[in-house]
Amino acid sequence: MTMFPGCRLALPVLALSLLLSACSGPAGSGFVNRTPDDYCALSDRSTLFLIDRTTTFDAADQTLLMESLGGVVDRLQTGDRIIIATISDHYSKTRRLANACKPGCPEAGGVVDEIVGSCSTMKAKQDQQQFMGTLAASLREIINTAEDASGSDIIRTIGHWTGSASAEPYTNLIIYSDMLENSDMLTWRKFSSLPEDELMGIVAEHGALARTPGTTVRVIGYGRLHDKARSPLPAALDAKLRGFWTRYFFEGGGQVEFSARTDG
């Protein structure tokens, strides 16, 4: 059989070309980061970060809040979504400050992936800078001033953000709050004095239960009273409130840990 010059080289190249064409699909390439929303396709993990706006942030609080968000973002992987929202004196006043997925290019799985993939690492770095800037700006908007609020509708706000049966549960829930409920559903006097069973009954009656199956819940900034001096919670009250919140999230399917500091 007579071979034309160059055929032995041309055939493998042609085969590789056909392989890449088949692998690349209709779009003609692998993952492409055209818009910030494209990164969301790379992960199904999500974090909800709730910030209680009803307590004045002193210098220590401001530092703690920034460190907390920084720690959360550091643990995010490429494509993970983070939503930042507020807790106010009524759940209907909650505001979503940010909703974005962490930029980055997926790791290549082999030679073909490296050739087929067309994620721009330069654009991913630019998008990541913008991502961080957006999160920082969302905090700057609220960190220096507290709302002029007479109460804290913490329970119903959590229920509002997690209670949808049609939405996938959050992977992580971070709450920056003293967790001292004081709302028209449960005044502070009732919240601090009623038995746990009775509190849970009121929450269920108002449809404010959390839906946190498999969710890791972390409470940051817990342990201080409402007073101007932000005094430590008395031991008995501390234990009572921890018991309520532990049960509240447990009945929703999640587990909670309390921390006065970011590394607690």
PDB file of N, CA and C in Angstrom, residues 43 45 73-81 101-103:
ATOM      1  N   SER A  43     -20.514  24.457  41.469  1.00  0.00           N
ATOM      2  CA  SER A  43     -20.731  23.944  42.820  1.00  0.00           C
ATOM      3  C   SER A  43     -22.205  24.032  43.188  1.00  0.00           C
ATOM      4  N   ARG A  45     -22.861  23.976  46.550  1.00  0.00           N
ATOM      5  CA  ARG A  45     -22.772  24.374  47.960  1.00  0.00           C
ATOM      6  C   ARG A  45     -23.164  25.844  48.116  1.00  0.00           C
ATOM      7  N   VAL A  73     -15.358  33.474  53.705  1.00  0.00           N
ATOM      8  CA  VAL A  73     -14.959  33.552  52.296  1.00  0.00           C
ATOM      9  C   VAL A  73     -13.725  32.686  52.040  1.00  0.00           C
ATOM     10  N   ASP A  74     -12.785  32.673  52.985  1.00  0.00           N
ATOM     11  CA  ASP A  74     -11.579  31.858  52.822  1.00  0.00           C
ATOM     12  C   ASP A  74     -11.911  30.376  52.681  1.00  0.00           C
ATOM     13  N   ARG A  75     -12.987  29.953  53.323  1.00  0.00           N
ATOM     14  CA  ARG A  75     -13.362  28.530  53.283  1.00  0.00           C
ATOM     15  C   ARG A  75     -14.211  28.178  52.063  1.00  0.00           C
ATOM     16  N   LEU A  76     -14.675  29.189  51.348  1.00  0.00           N
ATOM     17  CA  LEU A  76     -15.457  28.905  50.143  1.00  0.00           C
ATOM     18  C   LEU A  76     -14.568  28.298  49.070  1.00  0.00           C
ATOM     19  N   GLN A  77     -15.125  27.364  48.318  1.00  0.00           N
ATOM     20  CA  GLN A  77     -14.435  26.787  47.182  1.00  0.00           C
ATOM     21  C   GLN A  77     -15.011  27.385  45.897  1.00  0.00           C
ATOM     22  N   THR A  78     -14.304  27.187  44.805  1.00  0.00           N
ATOM     23  CA  THR A  78     -14.740  27.750  43.531  1.00  0.00           C
ATOM     24  C   THR A  78     -16.186  27.353  43.218  1.00  0.00           C
ATOM     25  N   GLY A  79     -16.997  28.330  42.906  1.00  0.00           N
ATOM     26  CA  GLY A  79     -18.392  28.092  42.558  1.00  0.00           C
ATOM     27  C   GLY A  79     -19.353  28.131  43.722  1.00  0.00           C
ATOM     28  N   ASP A  80     -18.846  28.101  44.965  1.00  0.00           N
ATOM     29  CA  ASP A  80     -19.730  28.148  46.126  1.00  0.00           C
ATOM     30  C   ASP A  80     -20.460  29.485  46.181  1.00  0.00           C
ATOM     31  N   ARG A  81     -21.737  29.436  46.515  1.00  0.00           N
ATOM     32  CA  ARG A  81     -22.551  30.650  46.596  1.00  0.00           C
ATOM     33  C   ARG A  81     -22.554  31.189  48.030  1.00  0.00           C
ATOM     34  N   CYS A 101     -21.379  33.886  43.551  1.00  0.00           N
ATOM     35  CA  CYS A 101     -20.616  32.645  43.628  1.00  0.00           C
ATOM     36  C   CYS A 101     -19.127  32.952  43.478  1.00  0.00           C
ATOM     37  N   LYS A 102     -18.304  32.236  44.219  1.00  0.00           N
ATOM     38  CA  LYS A 102     -16.873  32.520  44.242  1.00  0.00           C
ATOM     39  C   LYS A 102     -16.237  32.176  42.896  1.00  0.00           C
ATOM     40  N   PRO A 103     -15.577  33.146  42.261  1.00  0.00           N
ATOM     41  CA  PRO A 103     -14.958  32.900  40.955  1.00  0.00           C
ATOM     42  C   PRO A 103     -13.723  32.006  41.043  1.00  0.00           C
TER      43      PRO A 103
END
